[in-house]
C-alpha cells in the first residue's frame, strides 16, 4: 500500500553523560557482541492487508541474535477503519524522512529499510536477506563496533573508533515494546489476531559520536521502564535526513510474550 505527502521531522533529546573512561561502582557484565550483521527497520501497519506476511517474517528476524530488528507502526492507514494500537506520528515521520533521503516520491507498507542505506519489500525474505548479505560483503554493514555492558544502576555504551571511516554520527536510542498479541476488530485485517515484535514506542537522539572511541552512560532506571531498546550509530545528512547506520546493538531485548 502507498501514501504520499511530507511530514514534519520530530526531534527528541535525551540527557545522558559521556565519558572517555568512566569508573563504575561494580564490575559490569560481559559486553554483547559488538557488530551484528545489520539493522532492519520495518514500516508496517495493523490496517494494511499486505503487512501480515511481513510481520510474520519480521518475528523471525527479531529472534535472531545477529540482526537488530525494529518495527515502526505508522498511522496513515488508520482511516481505513482500524487505528493501529502501536502506531505513532514519530514513526511515520521517520519513514517520510527516509523517503526524502532516498529521493523517493511516496512511502509504502510493508517497507524494510536496511542499514539506513536502501529499502525493499518487507515481506520478501529473499530481498531482505539478500540486502543484508550484500551490504555485509561490500563493506556497507556495521562498520563501527558498539559494546553494551551494565551494572546494577547504569548501562554503558562504548562506541568504537572509525579509523579512516566516517567521523560523525548521531547516537540514537530506540525504545520498543515487548512482544504482544493484538486482536484486530475492524479494517482490512478484521478478525485476525497477530503478534507484533519490537514495536517502536519512542526515538531519542542521545548525543554525537565524532569518529573516536567514546563511552556513553544511561541510568538503569530509565532502561527498566521500557520493554526493550537498541542503540543506533546513524550518520545524518546536512539536510537533517537519516543516513547510513554505522553500528548498532541491543541494550535490552525482551524475548517472550
PDB file of C-alpha atoms in Angstrom:
ATOM      1  CA  UNK A   1       0.000   0.000   0.000  1.00  0.00           C
ATOM      2  CA  UNK A   2       1.255   3.517  -0.719  1.00  0.00           C
ATOM      3  CA  UNK A   3       0.683   7.023   0.632  1.00  0.00           C
ATOM      4  CA  UNK A   4       2.070  10.449  -0.274  1.00  0.00           C
ATOM      5  CA  UNK A   5       2.977  13.733   1.382  1.00  0.00           C
ATOM      6  CA  UNK A   6       5.782  15.002   3.658  1.00  0.00           C
ATOM      7  CA  UNK A   7       5.520  15.110   7.409  1.00  0.00           C
ATOM      8  CA  UNK A   8       7.462  17.228   9.864  1.00  0.00           C
ATOM      9  CA  UNK A   9      10.582  15.741  11.429  1.00  0.00           C
ATOM     10  CA  UNK A  10      10.118  15.229  15.166  1.00  0.00           C
ATOM     11  CA  UNK A  11      13.142  15.988  17.308  1.00  0.00           C
ATOM     12  CA  UNK A  12      13.970  14.285  20.561  1.00  0.00           C
ATOM     13  CA  UNK A  13      16.678  14.792  23.163  1.00  0.00           C
ATOM     14  CA  UNK A  14      17.884  12.527  25.929  1.00  0.00           C
ATOM     15  CA  UNK A  15      20.114  13.741  28.744  1.00  0.00           C
ATOM     16  CA  UNK A  16      22.988  11.384  29.420  1.00  0.00           C
ATOM     17  CA  UNK A  17      26.630  11.656  30.426  1.00  0.00           C
ATOM     18  CA  UNK A  18      29.596  10.981  28.144  1.00  0.00           C
ATOM     19  CA  UNK A  19      32.822   9.501  29.439  1.00  0.00           C
ATOM     20  CA  UNK A  20      36.205   8.762  27.899  1.00  0.00           C
ATOM     21  CA  UNK A  21      36.892   6.169  30.561  1.00  0.00           C
ATOM     22  CA  UNK A  22      34.448   6.359  33.451  1.00  0.00           C
ATOM     23  CA  UNK A  23      34.916   4.225  36.545  1.00  0.00           C
ATOM     24  CA  UNK A  24      31.937   2.263  37.837  1.00  0.00           C
ATOM     25  CA  UNK A  25      30.796   1.169  41.258  1.00  0.00           C
ATOM     26  CA  UNK A  26      30.736  -2.531  40.412  1.00  0.00           C
ATOM     27  CA  UNK A  27      32.108  -4.821  37.723  1.00  0.00           C
ATOM     28  CA  UNK A  28      29.965  -4.672  34.536  1.00  0.00           C
ATOM     29  CA  UNK A  29      28.550  -7.734  32.856  1.00  0.00           C
ATOM     30  CA  UNK A  30      30.327  -9.194  29.833  1.00  0.00           C
ATOM     31  CA  UNK A  31      29.630  -6.920  26.816  1.00  0.00           C
ATOM     32  CA  UNK A  32      27.399  -8.087  23.993  1.00  0.00           C
ATOM     33  CA  UNK A  33      28.738  -8.924  20.541  1.00  0.00           C
ATOM     34  CA  UNK A  34      29.596  -5.574  19.008  1.00  0.00           C
ATOM     35  CA  UNK A  35      28.928  -5.988  15.264  1.00  0.00           C
ATOM     36  CA  UNK A  36      25.602  -7.506  14.190  1.00  0.00           C
ATOM     37  CA  UNK A  37      25.012  -8.467  10.576  1.00  0.00           C
ATOM     38  CA  UNK A  38      22.800  -5.425  10.107  1.00  0.00           C
ATOM     39  CA  UNK A  39      19.741  -3.376  11.020  1.00  0.00           C
ATOM     40  CA  UNK A  40      16.262  -3.985   9.609  1.00  0.00           C
ATOM     41  CA  UNK A  41      13.676  -1.242  10.175  1.00  0.00           C
ATOM     42  CA  UNK A  42      10.205  -2.431   9.148  1.00  0.00           C
ATOM     43  CA  UNK A  43       7.477   0.134   8.496  1.00  0.00           C
ATOM     44  CA  UNK A  44       4.148  -1.612   8.946  1.00  0.00           C
ATOM     45  CA  UNK A  45       0.525  -1.134   9.975  1.00  0.00           C
ATOM     46  CA  UNK A  46      -2.206  -3.225  11.539  1.00  0.00           C
ATOM     47  CA  UNK A  47      -4.578  -1.653   9.000  1.00  0.00           C
ATOM     48  CA  UNK A  48      -2.603  -2.782   5.941  1.00  0.00           C
ATOM     49  CA  UNK A  49      -3.754  -6.002   4.278  1.00  0.00           C
ATOM     50  CA  UNK A  50      -0.286  -6.513   2.752  1.00  0.00           C
ATOM     51  CA  UNK A  51       1.518  -6.378   6.098  1.00  0.00           C
ATOM     52  CA  UNK A  52       0.778  -9.657   7.967  1.00  0.00           C
ATOM     53  CA  UNK A  53       3.275 -11.708   5.874  1.00  0.00           C
ATOM     54  CA  UNK A  54       5.945  -9.075   6.590  1.00  0.00           C
ATOM     55  CA  UNK A  55       5.076  -9.055  10.299  1.00  0.00           C
ATOM     56  CA  UNK A  56       5.427 -12.845  10.424  1.00  0.00           C
ATOM     57  CA  UNK A  57       8.808 -12.763   8.690  1.00  0.00           C
ATOM     58  CA  UNK A  58       9.876  -9.900  10.943  1.00  0.00           C
ATOM     59  CA  UNK A  59       9.188 -12.101  14.009  1.00  0.00           C
ATOM     60  CA  UNK A  60      11.898 -14.443  12.702  1.00  0.00           C
ATOM     61  CA  UNK A  61      14.317 -11.539  12.251  1.00  0.00           C
ATOM     62  CA  UNK A  62      13.549 -10.255  15.756  1.00  0.00           C
ATOM     63  CA  UNK A  63      14.532 -13.650  17.178  1.00  0.00           C
ATOM     64  CA  UNK A  64      17.983 -13.559  15.562  1.00  0.00           C
ATOM     65  CA  UNK A  65      20.945 -12.550  17.702  1.00  0.00           C
ATOM     66  CA  UNK A  66      22.879 -11.036  14.796  1.00  0.00           C
ATOM     67  CA  UNK A  67      20.165  -8.695  13.460  1.00  0.00           C
ATOM     68  CA  UNK A  68      18.849  -5.539  15.134  1.00  0.00           C
ATOM     69  CA  UNK A  69      15.204  -5.624  14.007  1.00  0.00           C
ATOM     70  CA  UNK A  70      12.874  -2.701  14.781  1.00  0.00           C
ATOM     71  CA  UNK A  71       9.223  -2.316  13.730  1.00  0.00           C
ATOM     72  CA  UNK A  72       7.786   1.168  13.205  1.00  0.00           C
ATOM     73  CA  UNK A  73       3.990   1.133  13.122  1.00  0.00           C
ATOM     74  CA  UNK A  74       2.719   4.071  11.046  1.00  0.00           C
ATOM     75  CA  UNK A  75      -0.614   5.869  11.354  1.00  0.00           C
ATOM     76  CA  UNK A  76      -1.578   6.867   7.802  1.00  0.00           C
ATOM     77  CA  UNK A  77      -3.757   3.784   7.238  1.00  0.00           C
ATOM     78  CA  UNK A  78      -5.887   4.424  10.331  1.00  0.00           C
ATOM     79  CA  UNK A  79      -8.600   5.975   8.128  1.00  0.00           C
ATOM     80  CA  UNK A  80      -9.365   2.544   6.650  1.00  0.00           C
ATOM     81  CA  UNK A  81     -11.336   1.613   9.754  1.00  0.00           C
ATOM     82  CA  UNK A  82      -8.812   0.446  12.339  1.00  0.00           C
ATOM     83  CA  UNK A  83      -6.496   2.642  14.411  1.00  0.00           C
ATOM     84  CA  UNK A  84      -3.168   0.838  14.790  1.00  0.00           C
ATOM     85  CA  UNK A  85      -2.707   0.355  18.539  1.00  0.00           C
ATOM     86  CA  UNK A  86       1.093   0.562  18.230  1.00  0.00           C
ATOM     87  CA  UNK A  87       1.427   3.462  15.798  1.00  0.00           C
ATOM     88  CA  UNK A  88       2.591   6.994  16.486  1.00  0.00           C
ATOM     89  CA  UNK A  89       3.361  10.099  14.491  1.00  0.00           C
ATOM     90  CA  UNK A  90       7.098   9.926  15.159  1.00  0.00           C
ATOM     91  CA  UNK A  91       7.300   6.527  13.454  1.00  0.00           C
ATOM     92  CA  UNK A  92       5.533   7.957  10.414  1.00  0.00           C
ATOM     93  CA  UNK A  93       7.867  10.963  10.450  1.00  0.00           C
ATOM     94  CA  UNK A  94      10.886   8.664  10.359  1.00  0.00           C
ATOM     95  CA  UNK A  95       9.546   6.858   7.308  1.00  0.00           C
ATOM     96  CA  UNK A  96       8.956  10.127   5.476  1.00  0.00           C
ATOM     97  CA  UNK A  97      12.464  11.258   6.378  1.00  0.00           C
ATOM     98  CA  UNK A  98      13.817   8.090   4.769  1.00  0.00           C
ATOM     99  CA  UNK A  99      11.607   8.754   1.742  1.00  0.00           C
ATOM    100  CA  UNK A 100      13.268  12.146   1.257  1.00  0.00           C
ATOM    101  CA  UNK A 101      16.743  10.742   1.966  1.00  0.00           C
ATOM    102  CA  UNK A 102      16.248   8.064  -0.735  1.00  0.00           C
ATOM    103  CA  UNK A 103      14.801  10.559  -3.218  1.00  0.00           C
ATOM    104  CA  UNK A 104      11.528   8.640  -3.347  1.00  0.00           C
ATOM    105  CA  UNK A 105       8.129  10.185  -4.072  1.00  0.00           C
ATOM    106  CA  UNK A 106       5.988   8.094  -1.751  1.00  0.00           C
ATOM    107  CA  UNK A 107       6.025   5.759   1.226  1.00  0.00           C
ATOM    108  CA  UNK A 108       4.521   2.293   1.424  1.00  0.00           C
ATOM    109  CA  UNK A 109       3.923  -0.628   3.724  1.00  0.00           C
ATOM    110  CA  UNK A 110       5.433  -3.052   4.326  1.00  0.00           C
ATOM    111  CA  UNK A 111       8.758  -1.318   3.743  1.00  0.00           C
ATOM    112  CA  UNK A 112      12.042  -2.611   5.169  1.00  0.00           C
ATOM    113  CA  UNK A 113      14.942  -0.162   5.386  1.00  0.00           C
ATOM    114  CA  UNK A 114      18.259  -1.996   5.543  1.00  0.00           C
ATOM    115  CA  UNK A 115      21.172  -0.365   7.418  1.00  0.00           C
ATOM    116  CA  UNK A 116      19.673   3.047   6.652  1.00  0.00           C
ATOM    117  CA  UNK A 117      21.007   2.665   3.107  1.00  0.00           C
ATOM    118  CA  UNK A 118      18.231   1.195   0.930  1.00  0.00           C
ATOM    119  CA  UNK A 119      14.713  -0.172   1.095  1.00  0.00           C
ATOM    120  CA  UNK A 120      12.983  -3.354  -0.067  1.00  0.00           C
ATOM    121  CA  UNK A 121       9.611  -5.053   0.276  1.00  0.00           C
ATOM    122  CA  UNK A 122       9.432  -6.057   3.929  1.00  0.00           C
ATOM    123  CA  UNK A 123       7.536  -9.247   3.095  1.00  0.00           C
ATOM    124  CA  UNK A 124      10.257 -10.520   0.749  1.00  0.00           C
ATOM    125  CA  UNK A 125      12.619 -12.827   2.607  1.00  0.00           C
ATOM    126  CA  UNK A 126      14.828 -13.004  -0.487  1.00  0.00           C
ATOM    127  CA  UNK A 127      15.139  -9.217  -0.760  1.00  0.00           C
ATOM    128  CA  UNK A 128      15.754  -8.567   2.943  1.00  0.00           C
ATOM    129  CA  UNK A 129      18.250 -11.399   3.408  1.00  0.00           C
ATOM    130  CA  UNK A 130      19.908 -10.533   0.110  1.00  0.00           C
ATOM    131  CA  UNK A 131      20.342  -6.865   1.048  1.00  0.00           C
ATOM    132  CA  UNK A 132      21.841  -7.755   4.434  1.00  0.00           C
ATOM    133  CA  UNK A 133      24.293 -10.205   2.858  1.00  0.00           C
ATOM    134  CA  UNK A 134      25.268  -7.878   0.023  1.00  0.00           C
ATOM    135  CA  UNK A 135      25.906  -4.897   2.303  1.00  0.00           C
ATOM    136  CA  UNK A 136      27.977  -7.022   4.649  1.00  0.00           C
ATOM    137  CA  UNK A 137      30.011  -8.263   1.693  1.00  0.00           C
ATOM    138  CA  UNK A 138      30.744  -4.813   0.196  1.00  0.00           C
ATOM    139  CA  UNK A 139      31.526  -3.006   3.448  1.00  0.00           C
ATOM    140  CA  UNK A 140      28.141  -1.348   3.959  1.00  0.00           C
ATOM    141  CA  UNK A 141      27.301  -3.308   7.085  1.00  0.00           C
ATOM    142  CA  UNK A 142      28.069  -2.403  10.693  1.00  0.00           C
ATOM    143  CA  UNK A 143      31.482  -0.753  10.413  1.00  0.00           C
ATOM    144  CA  UNK A 144      31.782   0.569  13.974  1.00  0.00           C
ATOM    145  CA  UNK A 145      31.646  -1.759  16.941  1.00  0.00           C
ATOM    146  CA  UNK A 146      29.267  -0.975  19.790  1.00  0.00           C
ATOM    147  CA  UNK A 147      29.524  -2.798  23.104  1.00  0.00           C
ATOM    148  CA  UNK A 148      26.895  -2.654  25.823  1.00  0.00           C
ATOM    149  CA  UNK A 149      27.625  -3.533  29.444  1.00  0.00           C
ATOM    150  CA  UNK A 150      25.744  -2.874  32.666  1.00  0.00           C
ATOM    151  CA  UNK A 151      25.927  -2.717  36.412  1.00  0.00           C
ATOM    152  CA  UNK A 152      23.084  -2.617  38.902  1.00  0.00           C
ATOM    153  CA  UNK A 153      22.457   1.087  38.346  1.00  0.00           C
ATOM    154  CA  UNK A 154      23.746   2.011  34.893  1.00  0.00           C
ATOM    155  CA  UNK A 155      24.269   0.956  31.290  1.00  0.00           C
ATOM    156  CA  UNK A 156      27.488   1.731  29.448  1.00  0.00           C
ATOM    157  CA  UNK A 157      27.526   2.126  25.661  1.00  0.00           C
ATOM    158  CA  UNK A 158      31.000   2.005  24.132  1.00  0.00           C
ATOM    159  CA  UNK A 159      31.193   3.145  20.512  1.00  0.00           C
ATOM    160  CA  UNK A 160      34.387   2.137  18.732  1.00  0.00           C
ATOM    161  CA  UNK A 161      36.897   4.000  16.593  1.00  0.00           C
ATOM    162  CA  UNK A 162      36.118   4.536  12.912  1.00  0.00           C
ATOM    163  CA  UNK A 163      39.760   4.547  11.823  1.00  0.00           C
ATOM    164  CA  UNK A 164      39.767   6.122   8.359  1.00  0.00           C
ATOM    165  CA  UNK A 165      35.992   5.812   8.072  1.00  0.00           C
ATOM    166  CA  UNK A 166      33.155   8.244   8.784  1.00  0.00           C
ATOM    167  CA  UNK A 167      33.725  10.819  11.506  1.00  0.00           C
ATOM    168  CA  UNK A 168      30.279  11.967  12.662  1.00  0.00           C
ATOM    169  CA  UNK A 169      27.034  10.266  13.616  1.00  0.00           C
ATOM    170  CA  UNK A 170      24.112  10.582  15.987  1.00  0.00           C
ATOM    171  CA  UNK A 171      23.759   8.197  18.905  1.00  0.00           C
ATOM    172  CA  UNK A 172      20.082   7.217  18.644  1.00  0.00           C
ATOM    173  CA  UNK A 173      18.242   5.282  21.350  1.00  0.00           C
ATOM    174  CA  UNK A 174      15.199   3.392  20.028  1.00  0.00           C
ATOM    175  CA  UNK A 175      12.729   2.103  22.629  1.00  0.00           C
ATOM    176  CA  UNK A 176      10.322  -0.670  21.736  1.00  0.00           C
ATOM    177  CA  UNK A 177       7.506  -2.660  23.313  1.00  0.00           C
ATOM    178  CA  UNK A 178       7.735  -6.289  24.402  1.00  0.00           C
ATOM    179  CA  UNK A 179       6.068  -8.754  22.004  1.00  0.00           C
ATOM    180  CA  UNK A 180       2.289  -8.630  22.205  1.00  0.00           C
ATOM    181  CA  UNK A 181      -0.735 -10.146  20.526  1.00  0.00           C
ATOM    182  CA  UNK A 182      -3.339  -7.778  19.094  1.00  0.00           C
ATOM    183  CA  UNK A 183      -6.846  -8.758  18.033  1.00  0.00           C
ATOM    184  CA  UNK A 184      -7.848  -6.514  15.149  1.00  0.00           C
ATOM    185  CA  UNK A 185     -11.515  -5.598  15.287  1.00  0.00           C
ATOM    186  CA  UNK A 186     -12.063  -3.634  12.082  1.00  0.00           C
ATOM    187  CA  UNK A 187     -10.463  -2.676   8.792  1.00  0.00           C
ATOM    188  CA  UNK A 188      -8.679  -4.795   6.213  1.00  0.00           C
ATOM    189  CA  UNK A 189      -7.361  -7.307   8.765  1.00  0.00           C
ATOM    190  CA  UNK A 190     -10.570  -7.501  10.804  1.00  0.00           C
ATOM    191  CA  UNK A 191     -10.901 -10.681  12.845  1.00  0.00           C
ATOM    192  CA  UNK A 192      -7.202 -11.542  12.788  1.00  0.00           C
ATOM    193  CA  UNK A 193      -5.066 -11.911  15.910  1.00  0.00           C
ATOM    194  CA  UNK A 194      -1.451 -11.027  15.166  1.00  0.00           C
ATOM    195  CA  UNK A 195       1.679 -10.958  17.318  1.00  0.00           C
ATOM    196  CA  UNK A 196       3.921  -7.928  16.944  1.00  0.00           C
ATOM    197  CA  UNK A 197       7.594  -7.827  17.943  1.00  0.00           C
ATOM    198  CA  UNK A 198       9.858  -4.882  18.766  1.00  0.00           C
ATOM    199  CA  UNK A 199       7.209  -2.234  18.007  1.00  0.00           C
ATOM    200  CA  UNK A 200       8.948   1.126  18.396  1.00  0.00           C
ATOM    201  CA  UNK A 201       7.436   3.421  21.022  1.00  0.00           C
ATOM    202  CA  UNK A 202       9.993   6.243  21.193  1.00  0.00           C
ATOM    203  CA  UNK A 203      13.103   7.509  19.400  1.00  0.00           C
ATOM    204  CA  UNK A 204      15.572   9.814  21.139  1.00  0.00           C
ATOM    205  CA  UNK A 205      18.832  11.311  19.936  1.00  0.00           C
ATOM    206  CA  UNK A 206      21.213  10.852  22.841  1.00  0.00           C
ATOM    207  CA  UNK A 207      24.349  12.578  21.629  1.00  0.00           C
ATOM    208  CA  UNK A 208      27.057  12.795  18.988  1.00  0.00           C
ATOM    209  CA  UNK A 209      29.892  10.482  18.031  1.00  0.00           C
ATOM    210  CA  UNK A 210      32.877  12.017  16.235  1.00  0.00           C
ATOM    211  CA  UNK A 211      34.744   9.020  14.881  1.00  0.00           C
ATOM    212  CA  UNK A 212      36.746   8.194  18.002  1.00  0.00           C
ATOM    213  CA  UNK A 213      36.088   5.616  20.700  1.00  0.00           C
ATOM    214  CA  UNK A 214      33.715   7.077  23.245  1.00  0.00           C
ATOM    215  CA  UNK A 215      31.587   5.945  26.180  1.00  0.00           C
ATOM    216  CA  UNK A 216      28.009   6.980  26.910  1.00  0.00           C
ATOM    217  CA  UNK A 217      26.123   6.202  30.084  1.00  0.00           C
ATOM    218  CA  UNK A 218      22.418   5.686  30.810  1.00  0.00           C
ATOM    219  CA  UNK A 219      20.698   5.178  34.168  1.00  0.00           C
ATOM    220  CA  UNK A 220      19.373   1.650  34.558  1.00  0.00           C
ATOM    221  CA  UNK A 221      16.102   3.062  35.905  1.00  0.00           C
ATOM    222  CA  UNK A 222      15.416   4.660  32.509  1.00  0.00           C
ATOM    223  CA  UNK A 223      16.079   1.423  30.642  1.00  0.00           C
ATOM    224  CA  UNK A 224      13.956  -0.616  33.059  1.00  0.00           C
ATOM    225  CA  UNK A 225      10.872   1.486  32.248  1.00  0.00           C
ATOM    226  CA  UNK A 226      10.812   0.204  28.660  1.00  0.00           C
ATOM    227  CA  UNK A 227      10.094  -3.162  27.101  1.00  0.00           C
ATOM    228  CA  UNK A 228      13.371  -3.086  25.196  1.00  0.00           C
ATOM    229  CA  UNK A 229      15.750  -0.707  23.473  1.00  0.00           C
ATOM    230  CA  UNK A 230      18.538  -0.556  20.936  1.00  0.00           C
ATOM    231  CA  UNK A 231      21.265   1.927  20.114  1.00  0.00           C
ATOM    232  CA  UNK A 232      21.949   3.021  16.535  1.00  0.00           C
ATOM    233  CA  UNK A 233      25.012   4.934  15.422  1.00  0.00           C
ATOM    234  CA  UNK A 234      23.488   6.748  12.448  1.00  0.00           C
ATOM    235  CA  UNK A 235      25.003   9.343  10.165  1.00  0.00           C
ATOM    236  CA  UNK A 236      22.815  12.331   9.316  1.00  0.00           C
ATOM    237  CA  UNK A 237      22.957  14.426   6.158  1.00  0.00           C
ATOM    238  CA  UNK A 238      23.392  18.185   6.087  1.00  0.00           C
ATOM    239  CA  UNK A 239      19.667  18.415   5.406  1.00  0.00           C
ATOM    240  CA  UNK A 240      18.963  16.537   8.648  1.00  0.00           C
ATOM    241  CA  UNK A 241      17.782  13.398   6.880  1.00  0.00           C
ATOM    242  CA  UNK A 242      18.847   9.974   8.213  1.00  0.00           C
ATOM    243  CA  UNK A 243      21.802   8.308   6.550  1.00  0.00           C
ATOM    244  CA  UNK A 244      23.697   5.013   6.786  1.00  0.00           C
ATOM    245  CA  UNK A 245      23.705   3.197  10.113  1.00  0.00           C
ATOM    246  CA  UNK A 246      27.333   2.537  11.059  1.00  0.00           C
ATOM    247  CA  UNK A 247      26.867   0.483  14.212  1.00  0.00           C
ATOM    248  CA  UNK A 248      24.088  -0.983  16.335  1.00  0.00           C
ATOM    249  CA  UNK A 249      23.393  -3.108  19.389  1.00  0.00           C
ATOM    250  CA  UNK A 250      20.548  -4.123  21.641  1.00  0.00           C
ATOM    251  CA  UNK A 251      20.656  -2.585  25.097  1.00  0.00           C
ATOM    252  CA  UNK A 252      17.735  -4.634  26.377  1.00  0.00           C
ATOM    253  CA  UNK A 253      15.861  -7.222  24.313  1.00  0.00           C
ATOM    254  CA  UNK A 254      12.697  -8.950  25.588  1.00  0.00           C
ATOM    255  CA  UNK A 255      12.390 -12.430  24.148  1.00  0.00           C
ATOM    256  CA  UNK A 256       8.954 -13.709  25.096  1.00  0.00           C
ATOM    257  CA  UNK A 257       5.255 -12.809  25.240  1.00  0.00           C
TER     258      UNK A 257
END
